[in-house]
Every structure is written in C-alpha cells, then in structure tokens.
Tab-separated table of N, CA and C in Angstrom:
chain	number	residue	atom	x	y	z
A	26	THR	N	21.513	65.710	-56.510
A	26	THR	CA	21.266	66.745	-55.522
A	26	THR	C	20.313	66.224	-54.453
A	27	ILE	N	20.512	66.718	-53.299
A	27	ILE	CA	19.686	66.288	-52.165
A	27	ILE	C	18.594	67.316	-51.946
A	28	ASN	N	17.387	66.826	-51.827
A	28	ASN	CA	16.245	67.694	-51.600
A	28	ASN	C	16.046	67.835	-50.094
A	29	MET	N	16.194	69.028	-49.510
A	29	MET	CA	16.094	69.281	-48.077
A	29	MET	C	14.675	69.123	-47.555
A	30	LYS	N	13.674	69.271	-48.373
A	30	LYS	CA	12.291	69.160	-47.906
A	30	LYS	C	11.912	67.721	-47.617
A	31	ASN	N	12.533	66.759	-48.210
A	31	ASN	CA	12.200	65.350	-48.000
A	31	ASN	C	13.008	64.703	-46.865
A	32	LYS	N	13.966	65.404	-46.304
A	32	LYS	CA	14.793	64.864	-45.238
A	32	LYS	C	13.995	64.847	-43.933
A	33	LEU	N	14.033	63.702	-43.222
A	33	LEU	CA	13.301	63.555	-41.969
A	33	LEU	C	14.073	64.197	-40.813
A	34	GLN	N	13.325	64.718	-39.857
A	34	GLN	CA	13.943	65.293	-38.669
A	34	GLN	C	14.242	64.155	-37.695
A	35	VAL	N	15.498	63.993	-37.259
A	35	VAL	CA	15.930	62.876	-36.443
A	35	VAL	C	16.141	63.285	-34.986
A	36	ALA	N	16.459	64.485	-34.674
A	36	ALA	CA	16.800	64.930	-33.323
A	36	ALA	C	15.557	65.323	-32.526
A	37	PHE	N	15.729	65.306	-31.171
A	37	PHE	CA	14.672	65.782	-30.275
A	37	PHE	C	14.769	67.286	-30.144
A	38	THR	N	13.650	67.915	-29.910
A	38	THR	CA	13.675	69.356	-29.664
A	38	THR	C	13.962	69.595	-28.191
A	39	LEU	N	14.323	70.802	-27.855
A	39	LEU	CA	14.613	71.166	-26.466
A	39	LEU	C	13.362	70.979	-25.601
A	40	ILE	N	12.214	71.324	-26.096
A	40	ILE	CA	10.958	71.174	-25.345
A	40	ILE	C	10.701	69.701	-25.031
A	41	GLU	N	10.897	68.827	-25.974
A	41	GLU	CA	10.684	67.388	-25.738
A	41	GLU	C	11.630	66.872	-24.664
A	42	MET	N	12.879	67.297	-24.707
A	42	MET	CA	13.848	66.872	-23.694
A	42	MET	C	13.464	67.374	-22.308
A	43	LEU	N	13.014	68.609	-22.198
A	43	LEU	CA	12.607	69.159	-20.903
A	43	LEU	C	11.382	68.439	-20.347
A	44	VAL	N	10.441	68.086	-21.202
A	44	VAL	CA	9.250	67.357	-20.748
A	44	VAL	C	9.650	65.983	-20.209
A	45	VAL	N	10.518	65.284	-20.911
A	45	VAL	CA	10.975	63.963	-20.463
A	45	VAL	C	11.722	64.083	-19.137
A	46	LEU	N	12.605	65.049	-19.009
A	46	LEU	CA	13.331	65.250	-17.752
A	46	LEU	C	12.380	65.603	-16.605
A	47	GLY	N	11.379	66.400	-16.866
A	47	GLY	CA	10.381	66.738	-15.846
A	47	GLY	C	9.619	65.507	-15.376
A	48	ILE	N	9.226	64.646	-16.300
A	48	ILE	CA	8.502	63.415	-15.938
A	48	ILE	C	9.401	62.503	-15.107
A	49	ILE	N	10.659	62.369	-15.497
A	49	ILE	CA	11.599	61.537	-14.739
A	49	ILE	C	11.786	62.090	-13.327
A	50	ALA	N	11.896	63.395	-13.191
A	50	ALA	CA	12.057	64.014	-11.870
A	50	ALA	C	10.844	63.747	-10.983
A	51	ILE	N	9.653	63.820	-11.537
A	51	ILE	CA	8.428	63.555	-10.763
A	51	ILE	C	8.394	62.101	-10.303
A	52	VAL	N	8.726	61.185	-11.195
A	52	VAL	CA	8.736	59.758	-10.834
A	52	VAL	C	9.761	59.481	-9.742
A	53	ILE	N	10.953	60.058	-9.833
A	53	ILE	CA	11.987	59.861	-8.811
A	53	ILE	C	11.534	60.434	-7.466
A	54	THR	N	10.904	61.581	-7.474
A	54	THR	CA	10.404	62.188	-6.234
A	54	THR	C	9.365	61.296	-5.566
A	55	ILE	N	8.424	60.803	-6.326
A	55	ILE	CA	7.375	59.924	-5.770
A	55	ILE	C	8.003	58.644	-5.216
A	56	ALA	N	8.951	58.083	-5.930
A	56	ALA	CA	9.599	56.849	-5.477
A	56	ALA	C	10.385	57.065	-4.187
A	57	SER	N	11.090	58.180	-4.073
A	57	SER	CA	11.885	58.426	-2.864
A	57	SER	C	10.998	58.685	-1.655
A	58	VAL	N	9.874	59.362	-1.842
A	58	VAL	CA	8.943	59.589	-0.733
A	58	VAL	C	8.340	58.262	-0.282
A	59	SER	N	7.976	57.416	-1.212
A	59	SER	CA	7.424	56.102	-0.869
A	59	SER	C	8.454	55.262	-0.130
A	60	TYR	N	9.694	55.296	-0.557
A	60	TYR	CA	10.760	54.541	0.086
A	60	TYR	C	10.992	55.044	1.508
A	61	SER	N	10.998	56.356	1.692
A	61	SER	CA	11.189	56.944	3.011
A	61	SER	C	10.061	56.543	3.957
A	62	THR	N	8.832	56.560	3.472
A	62	THR	CA	7.684	56.159	4.286
A	62	THR	C	7.779	54.687	4.665
A	63	ALA	N	8.195	53.859	3.741
A	63	ALA	CA	8.342	52.431	4.030
A	63	ALA	C	9.423	52.199	5.078
A	64	GLN	N	10.504	52.956	5.025
A	64	GLN	CA	11.558	52.829	6.036
A	64	GLN	C	11.032	53.217	7.416
A	65	LYS	N	10.285	54.305	7.504
A	65	LYS	CA	9.735	54.748	8.790
A	65	LYS	C	8.791	53.698	9.368
A	66	LYS	N	7.938	53.140	8.530
A	66	LYS	CA	7.002	52.114	9.003
A	66	LYS	C	7.753	50.872	9.464
A	67	SER	N	8.811	50.524	8.769
A	67	SER	CA	9.611	49.368	9.153
A	67	SER	C	10.277	49.595	10.510
A	68	ARG	N	10.837	50.791	10.722
A	68	ARG	CA	11.460	51.088	12.024
A	68	ARG	C	10.420	51.099	13.133
A	69	ASP	N	9.222	51.623	12.867
A	69	ASP	CA	8.153	51.619	13.876
A	69	ASP	C	7.741	50.204	14.234
A	70	SER	N	7.652	49.346	13.246
A	70	SER	CA	7.307	47.949	13.496
A	70	SER	C	8.371	47.289	14.362
A	71	ARG	N	9.628	47.592	14.088
A	71	ARG	CA	10.728	47.037	14.887
A	71	ARG	C	10.667	47.544	16.322
A	72	ARG	N	10.367	48.833	16.501
A	72	ARG	CA	10.255	49.392	17.853
A	72	ARG	C	9.161	48.683	18.654
A	73	LYS	N	8.003	48.486	18.017
A	73	LYS	CA	6.902	47.802	18.698
A	73	LYS	C	7.286	46.379	19.064
A	74	SER	N	7.937	45.692	18.164
A	74	SER	CA	8.378	44.326	18.419
A	74	SER	C	9.387	44.280	19.567
A	75	ASP	N	10.318	45.218	19.573
A	75	ASP	CA	11.308	45.280	20.653
A	75	ASP	C	10.638	45.516	22.004
A	76	LEU	N	9.674	46.432	22.046
A	76	LEU	CA	9.010	46.719	23.321
A	76	LEU	C	8.181	45.535	23.791
A	77	LYS	N	7.593	44.793	22.859
A	77	LYS	CA	6.856	43.579	23.247
A	77	LYS	C	7.826	42.554	23.845
A	78	ALA	N	9.040	42.462	23.311
A	78	ALA	CA	10.050	41.553	23.872
A	78	ALA	C	10.461	42.002	25.268
A	79	VAL	N	10.609	43.309	25.472
A	79	VAL	CA	10.931	43.844	26.796
A	79	VAL	C	9.796	43.527	27.768
A	80	GLN	N	8.564	43.751	27.334
A	80	GLN	CA	7.408	43.458	28.179
A	80	GLN	C	7.367	41.968	28.533
A	81	SER	N	7.614	41.115	27.574
A	81	SER	CA	7.628	39.676	27.821
A	81	SER	C	8.705	39.309	28.841
A	82	ALA	N	9.888	39.916	28.723
A	82	ALA	CA	10.967	39.642	29.675
A	82	ALA	C	10.592	40.083	31.083
A	83	PHE	N	9.986	41.268	31.220
A	83	PHE	CA	9.540	41.739	32.537
A	83	PHE	C	8.501	40.783	33.131
A	84	GLU	N	7.556	40.350	32.309
A	84	GLU	CA	6.501	39.465	32.809
A	84	GLU	C	7.053	38.083	33.178
A	85	GLN	N	8.013	37.574	32.411
A	85	GLN	CA	8.638	36.302	32.761
A	85	GLN	C	9.419	36.436	34.060
A	86	TYR	N	10.126	37.537	34.214
A	86	TYR	CA	10.844	37.799	35.462
A	86	TYR	C	9.864	37.785	36.629
A	87	TYR	N	8.756	38.456	36.447
A	87	TYR	CA	7.738	38.537	37.499
A	87	TYR	C	7.274	37.140	37.923
A	88	SER	N	6.986	36.284	36.964
A	88	SER	CA	6.419	34.978	37.306
A	88	SER	C	7.464	33.990	37.815
A	89	VAL	N	8.721	34.157	37.451
A	89	VAL	CA	9.747	33.196	37.860
A	89	VAL	C	10.524	33.671	39.092
A	90	CYS	N	10.699	34.942	39.245
A	90	CYS	CA	11.625	35.482	40.248
A	90	CYS	C	10.922	36.130	41.437
A	91	GLY	N	9.902	35.518	41.958
A	91	GLY	CA	9.319	35.998	43.210
A	91	GLY	C	8.151	36.951	43.091
A	92	PHE	N	7.465	36.982	41.989
A	92	PHE	CA	6.270	37.797	41.786
A	92	PHE	C	6.499	39.279	42.073
A	93	GLN	N	7.592	39.769	41.547
A	93	GLN	CA	7.866	41.203	41.543
A	93	GLN	C	8.716	41.529	40.322
A	94	TYR	N	8.636	42.762	39.876
A	94	TYR	CA	9.404	43.200	38.709
A	94	TYR	C	10.797	43.632	39.151
A	95	PRO	N	11.768	43.598	38.227
A	95	PRO	CA	13.098	44.090	38.606
A	95	PRO	C	13.052	45.593	38.851
A	96	VAL	N	13.689	46.037	39.916
A	96	VAL	CA	13.726	47.462	40.246
A	96	VAL	C	14.902	48.076	39.505
A	97	VAL	N	14.606	49.075	38.682
A	97	VAL	CA	15.629	49.718	37.860
A	97	VAL	C	15.546	51.213	38.089
A	98	ALA	N	16.676	51.822	38.377
A	98	ALA	CA	16.710	53.281	38.466
A	98	ALA	C	16.545	53.837	37.059
A	99	SER	N	16.302	55.116	36.966
A	99	SER	CA	16.107	55.746	35.664
A	99	SER	C	17.307	55.475	34.756
A	100	GLY	N	17.028	55.083	33.529
A	100	GLY	CA	18.106	54.799	32.584
A	100	GLY	C	17.602	53.969	31.429
A	101	PHE	N	18.487	53.194	30.858
A	101	PHE	CA	18.151	52.354	29.727
A	101	PHE	C	17.560	51.031	30.190
A	102	VAL	N	16.844	50.362	29.292
A	102	VAL	CA	16.308	49.035	29.597
A	102	VAL	C	17.499	48.113	29.846
A	103	PRO	N	17.556	47.472	31.014
A	103	PRO	CA	18.710	46.626	31.332
A	103	PRO	C	18.555	45.217	30.783
A	104	THR	N	19.602	44.417	30.947
A	104	THR	CA	19.429	42.989	30.730
A	104	THR	C	18.572	42.500	31.885
A	105	ILE	N	17.653	41.581	31.606
A	105	ILE	CA	16.704	41.154	32.630
A	105	ILE	C	16.904	39.674	32.914
A	106	GLY	N	17.194	39.386	34.164
A	106	GLY	CA	17.360	38.012	34.597
A	106	GLY	C	17.383	37.970	36.112
A	107	CYS	N	17.216	36.782	36.679
A	107	CYS	CA	17.262	36.682	38.131
A	107	CYS	C	18.304	35.651	38.541
A	108	ALA	N	18.748	35.770	39.803
A	108	ALA	CA	19.811	34.913	40.303
A	108	ALA	C	19.296	33.540	40.703
A	109	SER	N	18.101	33.495	41.278
A	109	SER	CA	17.581	32.207	41.742
A	109	SER	C	16.157	32.017	41.256
A	110	PRO	N	15.886	31.148	40.332
A	110	PRO	CA	16.844	30.328	39.589
A	110	PRO	C	17.607	31.179	38.573
A	111	ALA	N	18.815	30.764	38.262
A	111	ALA	CA	19.674	31.517	37.340
A	111	ALA	C	19.065	31.485	35.939
A	112	THR	N	18.390	32.571	35.582
A	112	THR	CA	17.694	32.656	34.306
A	112	THR	C	17.843	34.062	33.746
A	113	VAL	N	18.099	34.150	32.450
A	113	VAL	CA	18.168	35.446	31.775
A	113	VAL	C	17.022	35.507	30.778
A	114	PHE	N	16.188	36.529	30.892
A	114	PHE	CA	15.024	36.670	30.020
A	114	PHE	C	15.274	37.642	28.876
A	115	LEU	N	16.102	38.636	29.095
A	115	LEU	CA	16.446	39.620	28.057
A	115	LEU	C	17.964	39.801	28.116
A	116	PRO	N	18.725	39.010	27.323
A	116	PRO	CA	20.186	39.047	27.443
A	116	PRO	C	20.812	40.388	27.072
A	117	THR	N	20.244	41.088	26.107
A	117	THR	CA	20.757	42.403	25.727
A	117	THR	C	19.585	43.355	25.552
A	118	SER	N	19.845	44.605	25.834
A	118	SER	CA	18.820	45.620	25.649
A	118	SER	C	18.716	45.942	24.161
A	119	PRO	N	17.524	45.821	23.565
A	119	PRO	CA	17.418	46.091	22.122
A	119	PRO	C	17.640	47.577	21.818
A	120	PRO	N	18.395	47.883	20.755
A	120	PRO	CA	18.631	49.281	20.392
A	120	PRO	C	17.543	49.825	19.473
A	121	ASP	N	17.396	51.138	19.491
A	121	ASP	CA	16.475	51.798	18.568
A	121	ASP	C	16.996	51.593	17.144
A	122	PRO	N	16.119	51.214	16.197
A	122	PRO	CA	16.599	50.920	14.846
A	122	PRO	C	17.120	52.130	14.067
A	123	LYS	N	16.785	53.337	14.486
A	123	LYS	CA	17.247	54.509	13.734
A	123	LYS	C	18.618	54.984	14.199
A	124	ASN	N	18.804	55.100	15.510
A	124	ASN	CA	20.057	55.670	15.997
A	124	ASN	C	20.896	54.703	16.825
A	125	GLY	N	20.399	53.507	17.119
A	125	GLY	CA	21.197	52.500	17.816
A	125	GLY	C	21.300	52.650	19.317
A	126	THR	N	20.643	53.650	19.892
A	126	THR	CA	20.689	53.798	21.351
A	126	THR	C	19.640	52.897	22.000
A	127	PRO	N	19.940	52.386	23.206
A	127	PRO	CA	18.946	51.547	23.890
A	127	PRO	C	17.695	52.357	24.257
A	128	TYR	N	16.599	51.647	24.463
A	128	TYR	CA	15.346	52.305	24.852
A	128	TYR	C	15.438	52.768	26.303
A	129	LEU	N	14.802	53.893	26.595
A	129	LEU	CA	14.821	54.439	27.949
A	129	LEU	C	13.740	53.799	28.811
A	130	LEU	N	14.083	53.554	30.048
A	130	LEU	CA	13.157	53.060	31.059
A	130	LEU	C	13.185	54.096	32.164
A	131	PRO	N	12.168	54.976	32.226
A	131	PRO	CA	12.216	56.064	33.216
A	131	PRO	C	12.461	55.536	34.634
A	132	THR	N	11.617	54.650	35.112
A	132	THR	CA	11.805	53.988	36.404
A	132	THR	C	10.967	52.733	36.401
A	133	SER	N	11.317	51.838	37.283
A	133	SER	CA	10.461	50.681	37.500
A	133	SER	C	10.536	50.348	38.978
A	134	SER	N	9.486	49.731	39.463
A	134	SER	CA	9.459	49.310	40.857
A	134	SER	C	9.091	47.836	40.887
A	135	ALA	N	9.013	47.285	42.068
A	135	ALA	CA	8.671	45.875	42.206
A	135	ALA	C	7.241	45.601	41.755
A	136	THR	N	6.421	46.650	41.631
A	136	THR	CA	5.015	46.446	41.270
A	136	THR	C	4.632	46.996	39.909
A	137	GLU	N	5.481	47.807	39.286
A	137	GLU	CA	5.102	48.368	37.985
A	137	GLU	C	6.311	48.822	37.174
A	138	TYR	N	6.087	48.920	35.868
A	138	TYR	CA	7.086	49.459	34.943
A	138	TYR	C	6.335	50.042	33.758
A	139	GLN	N	7.002	50.905	33.009
A	139	GLN	CA	6.449	51.454	31.770
A	139	GLN	C	7.613	51.841	30.873
A	140	VAL	N	7.555	51.382	29.612
A	140	VAL	CA	8.571	51.739	28.621
A	140	VAL	C	7.833	52.306	27.417
A	141	CYS	N	8.256	53.487	26.968
A	141	CYS	CA	7.589	54.153	25.836
A	141	CYS	C	8.608	54.532	24.762
A	142	VAL	N	8.142	54.588	23.527
A	142	VAL	CA	8.953	55.075	22.414
A	142	VAL	C	8.111	56.031	21.576
A	143	THR	N	8.786	56.849	20.812
A	143	THR	CA	8.121	57.743	19.874
A	143	THR	C	8.198	57.112	18.492
A	144	LEU	N	7.055	56.980	17.845
A	144	LEU	CA	6.995	56.403	16.511
A	144	LEU	C	7.142	57.502	15.470
A	145	GLU	N	7.633	57.147	14.299
A	145	GLU	CA	7.872	58.126	13.240
A	145	GLU	C	6.704	58.294	12.284
A	146	SER	N	5.925	57.228	12.055
A	146	SER	CA	4.965	57.281	10.954
A	146	SER	C	3.510	57.149	11.387
A	147	GLU	N	3.247	57.089	12.664
A	147	GLU	CA	1.875	56.867	13.107
A	147	GLU	C	1.390	58.014	13.970
A	148	SER	N	0.103	58.106	14.074
A	148	SER	CA	-0.508	59.086	14.953
A	148	SER	C	-1.535	58.356	15.808
A	149	PRO	N	-1.522	58.423	17.117
A	149	PRO	CA	-0.583	59.161	17.942
A	149	PRO	C	0.818	58.566	17.847
A	150	SER	N	1.808	59.408	18.116
A	150	SER	CA	3.191	59.010	17.860
A	150	SER	C	3.832	58.234	19.002
A	151	GLY	N	3.133	58.033	20.111
A	151	GLY	CA	3.699	57.300	21.238
A	151	GLY	C	3.207	55.879	21.301
A	152	PHE	N	4.063	54.965	21.751
A	152	PHE	CA	3.713	53.577	21.954
A	152	PHE	C	4.362	53.138	23.261
A	153	CYS	N	3.572	52.575	24.170
A	153	CYS	CA	4.072	52.193	25.490
A	153	CYS	C	3.676	50.761	25.811
A	154	VAL	N	4.502	50.116	26.630
A	154	VAL	CA	4.128	48.845	27.240
A	154	VAL	C	4.215	49.050	28.749
A	155	ILE	N	3.265	48.439	29.458
A	155	ILE	CA	3.210	48.580	30.907
A	155	ILE	C	3.035	47.208	31.540
A	156	ASN	N	3.155	47.186	32.865
A	156	ASN	CA	3.014	45.931	33.579
A	156	ASN	C	1.621	45.338	33.369
A	157	GLN	N	1.562	44.015	33.319
A	157	GLN	CA	0.297	43.324	33.108
A	157	GLN	C	-0.235	42.704	34.396
A	158	GLN	N	0.538	42.694	35.441
A	158	GLN	CA	0.092	42.100	36.704
A	158	GLN	C	-0.440	43.164	37.634
C-alpha cells in the first residue's frame, strides 16, 4: 500500500506561477524601455554627426568656392559642390535616421546658413549648426 502522507509534492502552485510570470513581465518591461532609450540616443548621435557633415560641407564650399555659402531657397539640404573648381563636398543629403526624410534647410544666403533638428532623447531637444565665418 502506498502511504499518501510520505508522497512529495512535485507540481507548482498557482501562486508560484503567477509570481514567476510577474517577475518575467517586469524584467521584459525594463529591458524594452532600456532598448528604446538606446535607440533614441543612437538616432540623436547620428543626427548630430550628419549635421556636422553638412556644416563641414558648407564651410569647405565657403573656402574653396569664392568665400560665400551656397544660396539655397527653403527646402531640404542640397548636394553641395561648386563648378569652378569642380568639387563636390556633400554628394547626397543625409536622411533622418528615424523616418528617412532629408534634413530641412529653412534658407541660406551667401553670408549665413542654419540647419536644425529635433532630438528625441535630450533636453533641450534642438540641435543646430550655423555658419562659422
């Protein structure tokens, strides 16, 4: 005969299962928030790097192409180069890493330019590059 009092309990109780599921849910939530924050910081870093490249192209244009900046009507950052000497400083306009659209350049003149972006993870949320000459 089998004695029921000496038999060990092998299964988990409902309470134990709910506690484990709750802990797993908390860990997944923390991990996803951390991942989302890391993605935002990465895109912000890319935006800053892109704008520094745009600024560098404008400044190179200024020093090589007659000591003036390219005049651009309101729109996207264009490809930047001059005809004499035939040089291209920014062959393609860098796209925003989140949505793929080019960065906006409100206006530029022969003496000044300004390009700004909105950052996702920093405060203040704006980042701009302007003419250095």
